[in-house]
CSV table of C-alpha atoms and ligand atoms in Angstrom, one decimal:
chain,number,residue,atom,x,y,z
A,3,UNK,CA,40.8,18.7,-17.0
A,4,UNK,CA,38.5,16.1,-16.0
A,5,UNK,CA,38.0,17.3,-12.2
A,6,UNK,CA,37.0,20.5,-13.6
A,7,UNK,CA,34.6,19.4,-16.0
A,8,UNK,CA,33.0,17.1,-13.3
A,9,UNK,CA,33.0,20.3,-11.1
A,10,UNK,CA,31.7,22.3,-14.4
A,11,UNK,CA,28.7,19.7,-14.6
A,12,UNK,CA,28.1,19.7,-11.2
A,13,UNK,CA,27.6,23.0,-10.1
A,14,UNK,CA,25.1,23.4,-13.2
A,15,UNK,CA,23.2,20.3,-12.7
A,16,UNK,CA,22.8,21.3,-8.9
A,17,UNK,CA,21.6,24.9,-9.6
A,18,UNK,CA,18.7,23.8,-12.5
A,19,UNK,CA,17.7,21.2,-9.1
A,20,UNK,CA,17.0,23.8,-6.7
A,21,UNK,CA,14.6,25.5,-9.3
A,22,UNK,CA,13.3,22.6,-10.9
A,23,UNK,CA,13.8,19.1,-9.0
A,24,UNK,CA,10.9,17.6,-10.9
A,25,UNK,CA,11.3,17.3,-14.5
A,26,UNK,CA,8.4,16.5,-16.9
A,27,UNK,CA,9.2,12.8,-16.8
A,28,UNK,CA,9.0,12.5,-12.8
A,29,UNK,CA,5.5,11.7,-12.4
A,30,UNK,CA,2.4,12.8,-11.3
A,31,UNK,CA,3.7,15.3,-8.6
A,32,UNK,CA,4.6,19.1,-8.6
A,33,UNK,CA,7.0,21.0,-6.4
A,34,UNK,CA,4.6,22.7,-3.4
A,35,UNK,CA,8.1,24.6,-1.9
A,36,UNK,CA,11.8,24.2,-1.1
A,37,UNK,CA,12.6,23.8,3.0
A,38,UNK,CA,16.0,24.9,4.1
A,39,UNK,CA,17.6,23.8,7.2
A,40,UNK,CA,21.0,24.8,6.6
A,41,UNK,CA,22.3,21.7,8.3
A,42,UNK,CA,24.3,18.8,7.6
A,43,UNK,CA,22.6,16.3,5.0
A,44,UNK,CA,19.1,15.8,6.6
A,45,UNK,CA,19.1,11.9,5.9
A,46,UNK,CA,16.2,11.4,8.9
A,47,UNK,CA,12.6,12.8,8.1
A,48,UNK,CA,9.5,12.3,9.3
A,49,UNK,CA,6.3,13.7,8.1
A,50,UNK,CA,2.8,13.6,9.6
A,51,UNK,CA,-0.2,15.8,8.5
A,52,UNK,CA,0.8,19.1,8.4
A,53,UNK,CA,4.0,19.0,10.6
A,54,UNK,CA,7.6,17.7,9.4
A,55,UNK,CA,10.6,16.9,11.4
A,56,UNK,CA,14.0,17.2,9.7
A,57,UNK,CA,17.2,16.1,11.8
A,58,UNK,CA,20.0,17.7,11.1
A,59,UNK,CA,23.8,16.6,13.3
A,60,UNK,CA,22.5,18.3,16.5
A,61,UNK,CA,18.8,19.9,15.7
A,62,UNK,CA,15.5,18.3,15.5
A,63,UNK,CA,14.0,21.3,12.8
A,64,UNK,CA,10.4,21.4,12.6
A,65,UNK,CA,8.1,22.9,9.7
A,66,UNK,CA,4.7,23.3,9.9
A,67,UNK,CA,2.6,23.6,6.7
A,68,UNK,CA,-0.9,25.8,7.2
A,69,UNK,CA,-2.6,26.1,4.2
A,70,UNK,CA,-0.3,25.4,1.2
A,71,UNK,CA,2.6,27.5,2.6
A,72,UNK,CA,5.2,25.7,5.1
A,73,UNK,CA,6.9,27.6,7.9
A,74,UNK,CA,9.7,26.8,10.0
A,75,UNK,CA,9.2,26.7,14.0
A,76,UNK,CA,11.9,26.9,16.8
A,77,UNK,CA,13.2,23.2,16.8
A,78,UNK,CA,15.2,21.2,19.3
A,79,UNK,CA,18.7,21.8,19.6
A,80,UNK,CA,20.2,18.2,20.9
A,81,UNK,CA,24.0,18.3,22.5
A,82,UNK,CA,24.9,15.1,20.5
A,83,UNK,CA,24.8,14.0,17.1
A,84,UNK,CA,21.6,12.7,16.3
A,85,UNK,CA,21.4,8.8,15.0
A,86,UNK,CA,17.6,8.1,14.8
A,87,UNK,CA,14.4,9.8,14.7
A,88,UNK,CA,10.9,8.8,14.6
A,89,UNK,CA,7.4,11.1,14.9
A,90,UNK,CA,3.8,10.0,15.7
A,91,UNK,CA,2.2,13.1,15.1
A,92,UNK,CA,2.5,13.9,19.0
A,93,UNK,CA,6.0,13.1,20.2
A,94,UNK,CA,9.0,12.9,19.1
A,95,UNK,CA,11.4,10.8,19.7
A,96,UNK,CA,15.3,10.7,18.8
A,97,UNK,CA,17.9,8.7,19.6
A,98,UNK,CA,21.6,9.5,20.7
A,99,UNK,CA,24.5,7.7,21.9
A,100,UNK,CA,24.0,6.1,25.2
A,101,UNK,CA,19.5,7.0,25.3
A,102,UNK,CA,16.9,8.9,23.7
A,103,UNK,CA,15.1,11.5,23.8
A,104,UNK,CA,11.5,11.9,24.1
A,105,UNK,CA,10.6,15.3,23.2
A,106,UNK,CA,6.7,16.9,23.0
A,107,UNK,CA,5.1,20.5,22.4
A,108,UNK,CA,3.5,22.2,25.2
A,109,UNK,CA,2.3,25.4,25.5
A,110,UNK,CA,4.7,26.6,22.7
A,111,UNK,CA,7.5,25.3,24.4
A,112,UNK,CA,9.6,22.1,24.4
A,113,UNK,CA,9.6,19.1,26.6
A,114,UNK,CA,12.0,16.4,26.9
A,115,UNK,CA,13.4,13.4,28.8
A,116,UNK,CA,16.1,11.1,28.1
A,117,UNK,CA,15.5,7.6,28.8
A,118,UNK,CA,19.1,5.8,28.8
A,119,UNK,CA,19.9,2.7,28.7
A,120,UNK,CA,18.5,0.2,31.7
A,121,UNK,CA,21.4,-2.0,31.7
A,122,UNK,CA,25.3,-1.3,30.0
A,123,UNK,CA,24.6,-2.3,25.9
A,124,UNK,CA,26.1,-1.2,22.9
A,125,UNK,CA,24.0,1.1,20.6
A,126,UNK,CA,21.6,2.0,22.9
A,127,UNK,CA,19.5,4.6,20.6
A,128,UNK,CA,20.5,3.6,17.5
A,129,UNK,CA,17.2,2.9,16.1
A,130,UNK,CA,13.8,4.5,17.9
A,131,UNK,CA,10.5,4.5,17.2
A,132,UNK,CA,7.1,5.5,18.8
A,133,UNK,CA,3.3,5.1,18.4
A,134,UNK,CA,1.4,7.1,21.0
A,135,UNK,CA,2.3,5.8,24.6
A,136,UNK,CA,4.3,3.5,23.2
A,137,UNK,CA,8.0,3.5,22.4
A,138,UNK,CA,10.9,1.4,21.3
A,139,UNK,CA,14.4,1.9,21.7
A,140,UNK,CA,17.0,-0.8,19.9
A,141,UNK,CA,20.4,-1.2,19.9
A,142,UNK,CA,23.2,-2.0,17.1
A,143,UNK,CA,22.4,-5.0,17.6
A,144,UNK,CA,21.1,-7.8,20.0
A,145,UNK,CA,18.6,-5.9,22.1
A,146,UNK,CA,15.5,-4.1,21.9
A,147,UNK,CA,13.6,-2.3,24.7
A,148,UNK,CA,10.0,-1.1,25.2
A,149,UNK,CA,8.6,1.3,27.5
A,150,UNK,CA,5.1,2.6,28.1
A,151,UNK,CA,4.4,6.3,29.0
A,152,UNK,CA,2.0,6.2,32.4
A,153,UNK,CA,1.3,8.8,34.4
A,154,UNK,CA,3.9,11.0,32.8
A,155,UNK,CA,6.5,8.7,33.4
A,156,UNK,CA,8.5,6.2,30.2
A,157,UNK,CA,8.4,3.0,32.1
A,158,UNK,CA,10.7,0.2,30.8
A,159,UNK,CA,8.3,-2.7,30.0
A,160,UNK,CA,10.2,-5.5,28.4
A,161,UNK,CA,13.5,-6.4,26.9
A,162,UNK,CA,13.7,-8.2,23.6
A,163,UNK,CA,17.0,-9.9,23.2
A,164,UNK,CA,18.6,-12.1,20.5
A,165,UNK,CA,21.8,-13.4,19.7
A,166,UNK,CA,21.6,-11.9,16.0
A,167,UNK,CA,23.9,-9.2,15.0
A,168,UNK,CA,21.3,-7.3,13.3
A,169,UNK,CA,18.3,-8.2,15.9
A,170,UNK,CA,17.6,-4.4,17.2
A,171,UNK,CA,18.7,-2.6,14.9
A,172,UNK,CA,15.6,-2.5,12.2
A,173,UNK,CA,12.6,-1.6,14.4
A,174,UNK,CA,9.0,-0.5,14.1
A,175,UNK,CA,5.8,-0.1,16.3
A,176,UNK,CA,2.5,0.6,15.9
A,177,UNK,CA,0.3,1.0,18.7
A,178,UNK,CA,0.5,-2.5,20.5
A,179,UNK,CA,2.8,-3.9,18.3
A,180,UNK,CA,6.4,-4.0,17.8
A,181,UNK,CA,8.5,-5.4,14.8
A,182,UNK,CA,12.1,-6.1,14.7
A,183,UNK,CA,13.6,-7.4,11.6
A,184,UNK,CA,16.0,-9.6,10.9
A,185,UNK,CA,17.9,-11.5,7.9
A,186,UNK,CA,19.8,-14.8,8.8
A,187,UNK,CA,20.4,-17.8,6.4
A,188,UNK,CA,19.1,-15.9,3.1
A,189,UNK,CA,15.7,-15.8,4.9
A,190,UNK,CA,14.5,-12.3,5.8
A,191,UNK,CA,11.9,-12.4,9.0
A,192,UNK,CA,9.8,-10.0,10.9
A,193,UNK,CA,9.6,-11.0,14.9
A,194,UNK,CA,6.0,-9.5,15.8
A,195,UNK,CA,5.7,-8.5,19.9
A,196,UNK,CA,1.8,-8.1,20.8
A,197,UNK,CA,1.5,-6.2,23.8
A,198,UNK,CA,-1.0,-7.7,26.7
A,199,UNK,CA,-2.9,-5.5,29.0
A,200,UNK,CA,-0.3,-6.1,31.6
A,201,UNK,CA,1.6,-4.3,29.6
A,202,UNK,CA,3.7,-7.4,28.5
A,203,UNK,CA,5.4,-8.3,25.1
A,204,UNK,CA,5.2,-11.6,24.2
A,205,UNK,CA,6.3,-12.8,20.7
A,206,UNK,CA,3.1,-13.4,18.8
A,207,UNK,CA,4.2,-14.4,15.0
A,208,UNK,CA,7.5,-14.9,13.3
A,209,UNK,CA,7.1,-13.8,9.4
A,210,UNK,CA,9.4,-15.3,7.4
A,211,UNK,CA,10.3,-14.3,3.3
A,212,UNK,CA,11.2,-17.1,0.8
A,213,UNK,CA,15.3,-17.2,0.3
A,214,UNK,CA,16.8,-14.6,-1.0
A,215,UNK,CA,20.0,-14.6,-2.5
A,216,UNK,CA,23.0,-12.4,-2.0
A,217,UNK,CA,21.3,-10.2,0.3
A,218,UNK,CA,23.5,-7.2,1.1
A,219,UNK,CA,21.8,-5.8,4.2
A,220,UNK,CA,19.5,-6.6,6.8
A,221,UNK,CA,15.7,-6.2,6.4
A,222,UNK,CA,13.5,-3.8,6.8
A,223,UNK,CA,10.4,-3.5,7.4
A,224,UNK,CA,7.4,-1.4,8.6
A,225,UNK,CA,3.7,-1.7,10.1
A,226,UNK,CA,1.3,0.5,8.4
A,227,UNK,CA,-2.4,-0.7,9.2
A,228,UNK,CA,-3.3,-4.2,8.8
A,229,UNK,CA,-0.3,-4.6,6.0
A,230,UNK,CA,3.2,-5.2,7.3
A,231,UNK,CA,6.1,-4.7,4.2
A,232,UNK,CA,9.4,-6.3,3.8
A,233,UNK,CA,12.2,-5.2,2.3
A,234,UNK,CA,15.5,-6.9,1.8
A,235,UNK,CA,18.5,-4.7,-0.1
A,236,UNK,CA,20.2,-7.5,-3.1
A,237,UNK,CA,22.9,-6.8,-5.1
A,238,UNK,CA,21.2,-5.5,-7.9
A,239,UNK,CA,17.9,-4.8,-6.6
A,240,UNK,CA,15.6,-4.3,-3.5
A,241,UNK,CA,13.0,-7.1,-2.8
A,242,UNK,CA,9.5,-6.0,-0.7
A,243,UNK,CA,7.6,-8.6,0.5
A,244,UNK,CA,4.1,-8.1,1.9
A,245,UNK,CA,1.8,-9.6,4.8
A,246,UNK,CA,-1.8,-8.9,5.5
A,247,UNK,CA,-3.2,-9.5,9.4
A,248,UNK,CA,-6.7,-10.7,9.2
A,249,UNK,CA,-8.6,-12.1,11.9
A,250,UNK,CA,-6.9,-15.6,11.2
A,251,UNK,CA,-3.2,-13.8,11.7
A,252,UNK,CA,-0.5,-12.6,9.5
A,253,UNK,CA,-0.5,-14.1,6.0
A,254,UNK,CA,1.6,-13.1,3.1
A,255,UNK,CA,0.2,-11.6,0.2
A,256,UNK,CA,1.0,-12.3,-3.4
A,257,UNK,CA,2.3,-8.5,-4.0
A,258,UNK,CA,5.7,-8.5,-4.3
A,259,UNK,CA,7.9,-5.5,-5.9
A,260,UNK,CA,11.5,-5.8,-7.1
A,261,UNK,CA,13.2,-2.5,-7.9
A,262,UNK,CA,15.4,0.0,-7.2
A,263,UNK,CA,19.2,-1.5,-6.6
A,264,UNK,CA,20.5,0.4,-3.4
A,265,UNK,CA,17.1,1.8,-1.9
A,266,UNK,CA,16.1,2.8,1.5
A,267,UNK,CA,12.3,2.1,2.1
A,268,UNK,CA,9.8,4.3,3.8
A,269,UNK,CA,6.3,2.7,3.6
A,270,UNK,CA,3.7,6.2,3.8
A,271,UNK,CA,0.9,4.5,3.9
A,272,UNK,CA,-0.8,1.2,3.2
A,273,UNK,CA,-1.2,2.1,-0.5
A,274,UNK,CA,2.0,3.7,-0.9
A,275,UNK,CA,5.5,3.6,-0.7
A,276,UNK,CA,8.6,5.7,-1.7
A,277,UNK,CA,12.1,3.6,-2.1
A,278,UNK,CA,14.9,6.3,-2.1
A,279,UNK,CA,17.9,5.5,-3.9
A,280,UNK,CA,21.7,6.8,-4.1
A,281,UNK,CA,22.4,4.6,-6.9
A,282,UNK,CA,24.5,7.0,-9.3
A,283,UNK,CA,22.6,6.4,-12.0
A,284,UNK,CA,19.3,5.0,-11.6
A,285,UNK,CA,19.4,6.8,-8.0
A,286,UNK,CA,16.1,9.1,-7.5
A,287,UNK,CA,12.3,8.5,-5.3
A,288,UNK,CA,10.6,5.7,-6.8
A,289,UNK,CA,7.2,5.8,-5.4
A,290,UNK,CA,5.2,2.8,-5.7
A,291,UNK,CA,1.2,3.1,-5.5
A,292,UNK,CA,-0.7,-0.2,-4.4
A,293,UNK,CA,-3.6,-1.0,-6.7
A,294,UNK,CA,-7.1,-2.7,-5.0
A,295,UNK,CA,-5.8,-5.9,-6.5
A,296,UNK,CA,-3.0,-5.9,-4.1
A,297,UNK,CA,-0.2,-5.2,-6.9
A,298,UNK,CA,2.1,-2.7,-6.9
A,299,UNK,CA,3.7,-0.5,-9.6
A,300,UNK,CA,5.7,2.4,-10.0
A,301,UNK,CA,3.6,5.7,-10.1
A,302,UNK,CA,6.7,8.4,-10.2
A,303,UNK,CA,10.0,8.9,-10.3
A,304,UNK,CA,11.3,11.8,-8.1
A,305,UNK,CA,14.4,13.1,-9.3
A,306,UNK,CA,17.0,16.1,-9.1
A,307,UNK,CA,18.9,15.3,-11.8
A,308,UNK,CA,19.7,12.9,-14.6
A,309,UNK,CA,23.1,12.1,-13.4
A,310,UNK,CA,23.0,13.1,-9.3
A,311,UNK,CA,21.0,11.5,-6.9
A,312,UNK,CA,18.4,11.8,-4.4
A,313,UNK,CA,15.7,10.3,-2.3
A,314,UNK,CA,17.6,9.2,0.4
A,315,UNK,CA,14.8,9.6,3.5
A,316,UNK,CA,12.3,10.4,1.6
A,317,UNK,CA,8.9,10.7,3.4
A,318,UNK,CA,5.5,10.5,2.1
A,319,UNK,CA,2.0,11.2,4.0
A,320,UNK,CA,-0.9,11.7,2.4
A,321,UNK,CA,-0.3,13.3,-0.8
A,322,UNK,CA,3.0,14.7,0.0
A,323,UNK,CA,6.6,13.7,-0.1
A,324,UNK,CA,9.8,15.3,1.6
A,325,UNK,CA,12.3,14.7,-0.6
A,326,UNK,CA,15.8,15.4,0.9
A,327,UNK,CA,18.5,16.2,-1.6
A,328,UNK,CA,21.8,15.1,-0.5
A,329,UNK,CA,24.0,17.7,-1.5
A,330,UNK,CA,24.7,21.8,-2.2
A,331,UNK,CA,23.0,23.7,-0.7
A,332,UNK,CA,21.1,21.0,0.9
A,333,UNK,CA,17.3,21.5,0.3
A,334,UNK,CA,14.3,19.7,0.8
A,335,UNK,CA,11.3,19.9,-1.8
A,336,UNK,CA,8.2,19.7,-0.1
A,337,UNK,CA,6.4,17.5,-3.1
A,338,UNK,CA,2.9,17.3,-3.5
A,339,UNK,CA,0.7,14.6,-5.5
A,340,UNK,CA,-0.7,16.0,-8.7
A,341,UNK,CA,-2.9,13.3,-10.7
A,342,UNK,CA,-3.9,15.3,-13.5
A,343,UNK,CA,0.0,16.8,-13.9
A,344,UNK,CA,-1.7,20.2,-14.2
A,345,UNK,CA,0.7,21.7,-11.9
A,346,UNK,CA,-1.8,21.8,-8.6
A,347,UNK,CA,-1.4,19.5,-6.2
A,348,UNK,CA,-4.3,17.4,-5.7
A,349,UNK,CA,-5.3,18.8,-1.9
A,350,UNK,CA,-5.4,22.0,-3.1
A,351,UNK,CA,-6.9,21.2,-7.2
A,352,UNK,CA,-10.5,22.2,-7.6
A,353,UNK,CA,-10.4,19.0,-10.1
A,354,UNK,CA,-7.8,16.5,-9.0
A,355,UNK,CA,-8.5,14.8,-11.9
A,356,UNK,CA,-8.9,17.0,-14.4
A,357,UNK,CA,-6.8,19.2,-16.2
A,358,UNK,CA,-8.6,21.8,-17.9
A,359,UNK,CA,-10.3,22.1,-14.5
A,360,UNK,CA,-14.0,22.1,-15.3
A,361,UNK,CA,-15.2,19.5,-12.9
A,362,UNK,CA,-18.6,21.7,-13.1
A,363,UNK,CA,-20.2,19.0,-15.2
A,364,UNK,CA,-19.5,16.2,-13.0
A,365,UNK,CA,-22.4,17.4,-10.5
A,366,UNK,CA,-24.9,16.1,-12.7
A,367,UNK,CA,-23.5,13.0,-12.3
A,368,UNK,CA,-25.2,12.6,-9.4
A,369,UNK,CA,-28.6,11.7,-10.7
A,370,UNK,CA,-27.3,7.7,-11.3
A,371,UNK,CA,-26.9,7.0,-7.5
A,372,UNK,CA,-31.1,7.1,-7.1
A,373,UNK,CA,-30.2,3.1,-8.2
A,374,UNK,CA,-30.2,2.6,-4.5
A,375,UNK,CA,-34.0,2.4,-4.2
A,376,UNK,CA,-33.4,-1.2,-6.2
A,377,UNK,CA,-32.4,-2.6,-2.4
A,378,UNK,CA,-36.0,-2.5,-1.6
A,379,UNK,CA,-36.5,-5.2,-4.4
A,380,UNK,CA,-34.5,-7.7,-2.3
A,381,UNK,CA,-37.1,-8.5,0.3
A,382,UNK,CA,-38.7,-10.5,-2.3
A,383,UNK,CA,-36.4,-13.3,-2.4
A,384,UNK,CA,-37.3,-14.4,0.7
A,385,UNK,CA,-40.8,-15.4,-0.6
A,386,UNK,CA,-38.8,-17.2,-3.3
A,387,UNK,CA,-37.6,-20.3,-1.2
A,388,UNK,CA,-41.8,-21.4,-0.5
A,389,UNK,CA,-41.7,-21.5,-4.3
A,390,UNK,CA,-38.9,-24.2,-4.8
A,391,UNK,CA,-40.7,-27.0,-2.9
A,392,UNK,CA,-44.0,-27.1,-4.9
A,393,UNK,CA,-41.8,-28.1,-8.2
A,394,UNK,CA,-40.3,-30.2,-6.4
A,395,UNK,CA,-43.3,-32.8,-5.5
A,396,UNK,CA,-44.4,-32.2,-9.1
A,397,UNK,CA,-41.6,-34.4,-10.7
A,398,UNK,CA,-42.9,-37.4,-9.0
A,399,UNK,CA,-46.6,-37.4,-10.8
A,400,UNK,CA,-44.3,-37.2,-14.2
A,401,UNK,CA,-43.8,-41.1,-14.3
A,402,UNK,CA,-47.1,-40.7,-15.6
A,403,UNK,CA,-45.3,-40.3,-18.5
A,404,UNK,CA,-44.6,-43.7,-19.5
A,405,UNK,CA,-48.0,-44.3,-20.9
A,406,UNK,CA,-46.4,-42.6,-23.4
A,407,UNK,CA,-45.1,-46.0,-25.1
A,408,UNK,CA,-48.4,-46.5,-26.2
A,409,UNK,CA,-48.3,-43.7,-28.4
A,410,UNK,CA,-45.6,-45.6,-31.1
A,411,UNK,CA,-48.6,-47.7,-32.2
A,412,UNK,CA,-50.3,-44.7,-33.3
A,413,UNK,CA,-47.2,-43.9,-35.1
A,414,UNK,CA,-47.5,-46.8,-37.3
A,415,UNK,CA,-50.8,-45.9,-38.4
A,416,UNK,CA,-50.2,-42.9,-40.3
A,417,UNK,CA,-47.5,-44.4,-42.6
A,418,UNK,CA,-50.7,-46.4,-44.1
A,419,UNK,CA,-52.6,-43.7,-44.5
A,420,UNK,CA,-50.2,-41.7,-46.3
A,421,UNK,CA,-49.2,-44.5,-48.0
A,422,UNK,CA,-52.6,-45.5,-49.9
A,423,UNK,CA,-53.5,-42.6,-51.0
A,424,UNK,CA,-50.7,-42.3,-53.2
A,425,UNK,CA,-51.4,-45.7,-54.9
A,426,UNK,CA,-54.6,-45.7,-54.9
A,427,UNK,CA,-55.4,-43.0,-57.3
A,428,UNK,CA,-54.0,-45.5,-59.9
A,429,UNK,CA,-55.4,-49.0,-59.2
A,430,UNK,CA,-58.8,-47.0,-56.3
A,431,UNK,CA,-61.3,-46.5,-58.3
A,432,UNK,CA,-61.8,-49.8,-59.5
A,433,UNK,CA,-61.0,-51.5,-56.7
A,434,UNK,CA,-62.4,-49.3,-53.6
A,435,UNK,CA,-59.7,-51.2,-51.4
A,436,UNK,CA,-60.5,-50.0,-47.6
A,437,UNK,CA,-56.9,-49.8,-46.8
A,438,UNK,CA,-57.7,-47.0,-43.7
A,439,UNK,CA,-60.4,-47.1,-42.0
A,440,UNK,CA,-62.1,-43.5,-42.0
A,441,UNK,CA,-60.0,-41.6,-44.4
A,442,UNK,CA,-60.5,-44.3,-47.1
A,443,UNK,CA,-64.3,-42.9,-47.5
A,444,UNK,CA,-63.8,-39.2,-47.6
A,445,UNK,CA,-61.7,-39.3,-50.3
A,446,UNK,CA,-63.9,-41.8,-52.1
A,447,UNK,CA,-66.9,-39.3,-51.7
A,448,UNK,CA,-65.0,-36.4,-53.4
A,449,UNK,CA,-63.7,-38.3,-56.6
A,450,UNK,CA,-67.3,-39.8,-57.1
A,451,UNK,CA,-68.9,-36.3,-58.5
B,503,CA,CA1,-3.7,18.7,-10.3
B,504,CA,CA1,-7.1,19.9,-12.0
């Protein structure tokens, strides 16, 4: 009874996904359109502007979105199963037992060339990654390799070696610089490789994370502009650790996120980040939006259903995500970033932000930028400074002020004079006493009449 209720549940759950993967409480993003491959599980995507590559056992699919509709182009059919991919928005490269391939477009067709291994190693092509005429190919462990495209031509142009298990194995590169991570001793660190102009790779920084505790897999990490992320897969939760380079080098930022037990990271952008998780009942997309303040928090939860999970390679550019799901029939929802929730994704909104649509009014909003013109006010602080110094010799002649002392003897005079008028009215007339000086007679005139 209880297999065929599971299968009962199952089959329903997974039909309500393929129509709706995105239930009210998912977030701020609407379903653009559902990709088929009809492949195996398509656990490796890549996404980049308008073009998506989706590996399936032996094909390299490609979709290409023009407009808001995505269409499917001839891929790459590969003659062995396919264990890493990565995409630079130009080539594409994807590794195999033994090499990889490094495949491009030209004139609607196809190239390729498979780079294998330079010396006998174990895993050759089990992690790959690329950044214009730049490539990486590491192993399952110990080993790393880059190569630089010249004249046509992949040229080997260093070998990174280690002996830790994992050191290969969790790769990234971006432009002239390469990242391998590793986890030893609790501590998860990125190895940075700066490439010189003679095309070189020397080890430039060493990045390490404070301990972590019962660590469960070996870190990843990725470069995305000037911020380099972390992550490192706990028992009950997946740490991400960030690191700015400045002028001054690699620092580590305050930001640090803890979520999502069991997740697989894929850093978008600088500002955003999707953590896909198989965890069978918190599993789903958690995407994770980086504030100006450098914190992150959890903008959305991608999911296909409360009890089955997805996520797992989920790829976000711009304001889309690819979000694989795992199972049945096996589709991918082309996801698209809807801040307002009223069912248009942002790109294609008239009023990202709002709802009822009627972004009309905000034109006349305009009129405050004419603040501007206050810039021209600025070139008056400079005659400020001459002003300063004349105060300052001014304090001197204040000494001056001690004279002043002088002044409590005239203090003492007025208590008399208040003082004898108020007795004299009694005892005055008769006696005409010239207590004060001038006052004295004044008064003395007025009574008389
Ligand atoms: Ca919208
Ligand atoms: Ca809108």
């Amino acid at each position: 009874m209880k297999p065929l209720i599971a299968l009962l549940l199952f089959a329903s759950v997974a039909s309500a996904q393929v129509t709706n993967p995105n239930d009210p409480n998912n977030g701020p993003y609407v379903l653009q359109q559902t990709l088929f491959t009809g492949d195996a599980p398509p656990r490796l995507v890549r996404l980049v502007g308008d073009q998506a590559f989706i590996a399936g056992a032996q094909t390299l699919y490609n979709f290409v979105r023009n407009g808001a509709v995505w269409t499917e182009r001839p891929g790459v059919a590969i003659t062995q199963p396919i264990l890493s991919m990565d995409f630079d928005g130009t080539t594409l490269i994807a590794g195999v037992s033994g090499g990889a391939w490094l495949i491009t477009r030209a004139n609607d067709t196809w190239q390729s060339v498979f780079v294998s291994p330079p010396i006998a190693v174990s895993g050759f092509g089990a992690a790959v990654a690329i950044s214009g005429p730049r490539a990486m190919i590491g192993t399952q462990g110990g080993s790393a390799y880059l190569y630089g495209l010249a004249a046509g031509q992949w040229t080997l142009e260093a070998a990174l070696s280690d002996p830790r298990a994992d050191f290969g194995f969790h790769i990234d590169l971006q432009a002239d610089t390469a990242l391998v991570t590793t986890l030893a001793a609790s501590v998860a660190e990125a190895w940075l490789y700066t490439r010189t102009p003679a095309g070189q790779w020397p080890r430039t920084a060493i990045l390490a994370t404070p301990a972590v505790q019962f660590a469960r897999a070996p870190a990843e990490g990725r470069l995305e502009g000037n911020t380099l992320i972390l992550a490192v897969a706990l028992d009950d939760a997946l740490r991400l650790f960030a690191f700015t380079h400045t002028p001054g080098g690699w620092t580590p930022t305050a930001e640090t996120l803890s979520c999502c037990s069991f997740g697989s990271l894929v850093l978008g952008d600088a500002h955003r980040l999707v953590v896909g998780t198989d965890h069978p009942a918190a599993g789903g997309a958690y995407v994770h939006t980086r504030g100006d303040d450098g914190q992150w928090t959890r903008t959305a939860l991608l999911r296909a259903g409360a009890t089955q999970y997805t996520g797992l390679g989920a790829v976000n550019a711009g304001d889309t995500i690819l979000l694989p799901y795992p199972t049945g029939t096996r589709p991918i929802y082309a996801m698209l970033a809807d801040t307002d929730r009223d069912g248009i994704g942002d790109s294609t909104d008239p009023c990202p932000t709002d709802p009822e649509d009627e972004c009309d009014d905000p034109p006349p909003a305009p009129p405050p930028p004419p603040p501007p013109p206050v810039p021209p006010p600025a070139p008056e602080p400079p005659p400020a400074p001459p002003v300063p110094p004349p105060p300052a010799p001014e304090p001197p002649p204040v000494p001056p002020a001690p004279p002043a002392p002088p002044a409590p003897p005239a203090e003492p005079e007025p208590p008399p004079v208040v003082a004898p008028p108020v007795a004299a009215p009694p005892s005055a007339g008769p006696s005409r006493k010239p207590n004060g000086s001038g006052t004295y007679t004044g008064r003395a005139a007025v009574r008389r009449p």
